[in-house]
Short mmCIF file of C-alpha atoms in Angstrom, two decimals:
data_model
loop_
_atom_site.label_atom_id
_atom_site.label_comp_id
_atom_site.label_asym_id
_atom_site.label_seq_id
_atom_site.Cartn_x
_atom_site.Cartn_y
_atom_site.Cartn_z
CA UNK A 1 -111.55 -40.43 30.23
CA UNK A 2 -108.57 -38.80 30.23
CA UNK A 3 -105.14 -40.21 29.09
CA UNK A 4 -103.60 -42.23 31.96
CA UNK A 5 -99.73 -42.04 31.53
CA UNK A 6 -96.95 -42.74 34.22
CA UNK A 7 -94.26 -41.04 33.00
CA UNK A 8 -90.71 -41.89 34.57
CA UNK A 9 -88.75 -39.25 36.09
CA UNK A 10 -86.42 -41.84 37.44
CA UNK A 11 -86.60 -45.58 38.83
CA UNK A 12 -87.96 -43.60 42.27
CA UNK A 13 -90.39 -41.35 40.58
CA UNK A 14 -92.92 -41.59 38.47
CA UNK A 15 -95.01 -38.51 37.15
CA UNK A 16 -98.74 -38.84 36.72
CA UNK A 17 -101.60 -36.25 37.18
CA UNK A 18 -103.62 -35.53 39.68
CA UNK A 19 -106.63 -37.49 38.94
CA UNK A 20 -104.63 -40.73 38.42
CA UNK A 21 -102.88 -40.12 41.94
CA UNK A 22 -106.07 -39.37 43.64
CA UNK A 23 -107.98 -42.67 41.67
CA UNK A 24 -104.37 -45.21 42.30
CA UNK A 25 -105.48 -45.45 45.84
CA UNK A 26 -108.79 -46.63 45.67
CA UNK A 27 -109.24 -49.86 45.63
CA UNK A 28 -110.26 -51.89 42.52
CA UNK A 29 -110.16 -48.88 39.90
CA UNK A 30 -108.33 -48.94 37.13
CA UNK A 31 -105.86 -46.37 37.90
CA UNK A 32 -105.15 -48.94 40.51
CA UNK A 33 -104.54 -51.78 39.04
CA UNK A 34 -102.26 -50.11 36.39
CA UNK A 35 -99.85 -48.20 39.71
CA UNK A 36 -99.76 -51.60 41.17
CA UNK A 37 -98.39 -53.20 37.81
CA UNK A 38 -95.75 -50.38 37.68
CA UNK A 39 -94.78 -50.61 41.33
CA UNK A 40 -93.82 -54.43 39.82
CA UNK A 41 -91.30 -52.87 37.44
CA UNK A 42 -89.99 -50.20 40.03
CA UNK A 43 -90.92 -51.46 43.84
CA UNK A 44 -89.68 -47.78 45.59
CA UNK A 45 -91.57 -45.78 43.03
CA UNK A 46 -93.19 -42.88 44.67
CA UNK A 47 -96.01 -40.82 41.85
CA UNK A 48 -95.06 -37.23 42.03
CA UNK A 49 -97.60 -35.23 39.73
CA UNK A 50 -97.16 -32.70 37.85
CA UNK A 51 -97.99 -28.87 39.12
CA UNK A 52 -98.58 -26.57 36.71
CA UNK A 53 -97.14 -22.50 36.65
CA UNK A 54 -99.28 -19.82 36.95
CA UNK A 55 -97.54 -16.23 35.76
CA UNK A 56 -98.70 -13.77 38.60
CA UNK A 57 -98.25 -11.18 35.98
CA UNK A 58 -101.54 -12.45 34.05
CA UNK A 59 -104.55 -9.56 34.28
CA UNK A 60 -107.45 -11.35 35.64
CA UNK A 61 -111.58 -9.47 35.18
CA UNK A 62 -112.69 -12.38 37.85
CA UNK A 63 -114.83 -9.56 39.82
CA UNK A 64 -115.40 -7.28 36.76
CA UNK A 65 -119.43 -8.37 36.39
CA UNK A 66 -121.34 -5.09 34.86
CA UNK A 67 -122.38 -4.79 38.46
CA UNK A 68 -119.08 -4.12 39.72
CA UNK A 69 -118.29 -2.09 36.71
CA UNK A 70 -121.34 0.58 36.64
CA UNK A 71 -120.64 0.39 40.77
CA UNK A 72 -117.12 1.67 39.15
CA UNK A 73 -118.92 4.06 36.73
CA UNK A 74 -120.93 5.40 39.89
CA UNK A 75 -118.17 7.03 41.45
CA UNK A 76 -116.20 8.26 38.52
CA UNK A 77 -115.81 12.33 39.08
CA UNK A 78 -117.52 13.83 36.31
CA UNK A 79 -115.27 14.83 33.65
CA UNK A 80 -115.70 17.06 30.54
CA UNK A 81 -115.77 16.45 26.21
CA UNK A 82 -113.42 18.67 24.15
CA UNK A 83 -116.48 20.66 23.07
CA UNK A 84 -116.98 21.52 26.99
CA UNK A 85 -120.58 19.17 28.05
CA UNK A 86 -120.36 16.72 30.60
CA UNK A 87 -119.59 12.88 29.79
CA UNK A 88 -122.21 10.79 31.29
CA UNK A 89 -120.55 7.83 31.81
CA UNK A 90 -123.81 5.97 32.97
CA UNK A 91 -126.34 6.49 29.76
CA UNK A 92 -122.45 5.42 27.61
CA UNK A 93 -122.22 2.21 29.67
CA UNK A 94 -126.11 1.26 29.02
CA UNK A 95 -125.47 1.92 25.21
CA UNK A 96 -122.39 0.27 24.71
CA UNK A 97 -124.23 -2.85 26.21
CA UNK A 98 -127.13 -2.63 24.09
CA UNK A 99 -124.75 -2.39 21.33
CA UNK A 100 -122.12 -5.37 22.32
CA UNK A 101 -125.73 -7.81 22.39
CA UNK A 102 -125.17 -7.90 18.70
CA UNK A 103 -121.47 -9.60 19.23
CA UNK A 104 -120.96 -13.19 19.59
CA UNK A 105 -119.62 -12.65 23.33
CA UNK A 106 -121.28 -8.93 24.65
CA UNK A 107 -119.49 -9.22 27.88
CA UNK A 108 -115.98 -9.03 26.39
CA UNK A 109 -117.18 -5.59 23.51
CA UNK A 110 -118.43 -4.21 27.00
CA UNK A 111 -115.12 -4.68 29.06
CA UNK A 112 -113.43 -3.61 26.36
CA UNK A 113 -114.61 -0.34 26.08
CA UNK A 114 -114.65 -0.34 30.08
CA UNK A 115 -110.67 -0.60 29.49
CA UNK A 116 -110.04 1.51 27.62
CA UNK A 117 -112.42 4.43 28.57
CA UNK A 118 -110.80 4.37 32.22
CA UNK A 119 -107.55 3.62 31.96
CA UNK A 120 -106.55 3.00 34.99
CA UNK A 121 -109.34 0.07 35.45
CA UNK A 122 -106.37 -1.59 37.67
CA UNK A 123 -108.16 0.20 40.86
CA UNK A 124 -110.98 -0.96 40.67
CA UNK A 125 -109.70 -3.63 42.86
CA UNK A 126 -108.87 -1.26 45.40
CA UNK A 127 -112.03 0.58 45.55
CA UNK A 128 -113.77 -3.09 46.06
CA UNK A 129 -111.56 -4.43 47.86
CA UNK A 130 -112.82 -1.34 50.01
CA UNK A 131 -115.82 -1.74 49.49
CA UNK A 132 -116.17 -5.40 50.64
CA UNK A 133 -114.35 -4.20 53.56
CA UNK A 134 -117.12 -1.47 54.29
CA UNK A 135 -119.53 -4.25 53.78
CA UNK A 136 -118.17 -6.72 56.09
CA UNK A 137 -118.00 -3.47 58.51
CA UNK A 138 -121.65 -3.22 58.47
CA UNK A 139 -122.52 -6.56 58.35
CA UNK A 140 -120.80 -7.08 61.57
CA UNK A 141 -121.49 -3.69 63.10
CA UNK A 142 -125.56 -5.36 62.88
CA UNK A 143 -124.58 -9.09 64.35
CA UNK A 144 -123.21 -7.15 67.24
#
């Protein structure tokens, strides 16, 4: 069980975790008993839960699965290397997946290759949003 701590902010406010606040309103729980004891000393006290600041600049790859990487690769225009040979990203993707199997985290290795190869990876968000909208529209047409 997590450490149950009530941090006094002022005589009218006490900082607690969300789990503590949730359990403190259930009669008979350990948190309820602790809160009742705290309220004996500070009868006007209110619980305030701690909020975690989230970084809006954090890059997330939540929707970047192997399947979605493959979809993204399939719509990329053909490119030529310095020798004039057409680069087959699908084959290279499969090769990277195979090579990554010996890594402790194969997905991370493939993701690193994908991000290095497709520097404009941020467009995948737009790509998958459009793909999702098309699928939704197709489902709505099918239902109607």
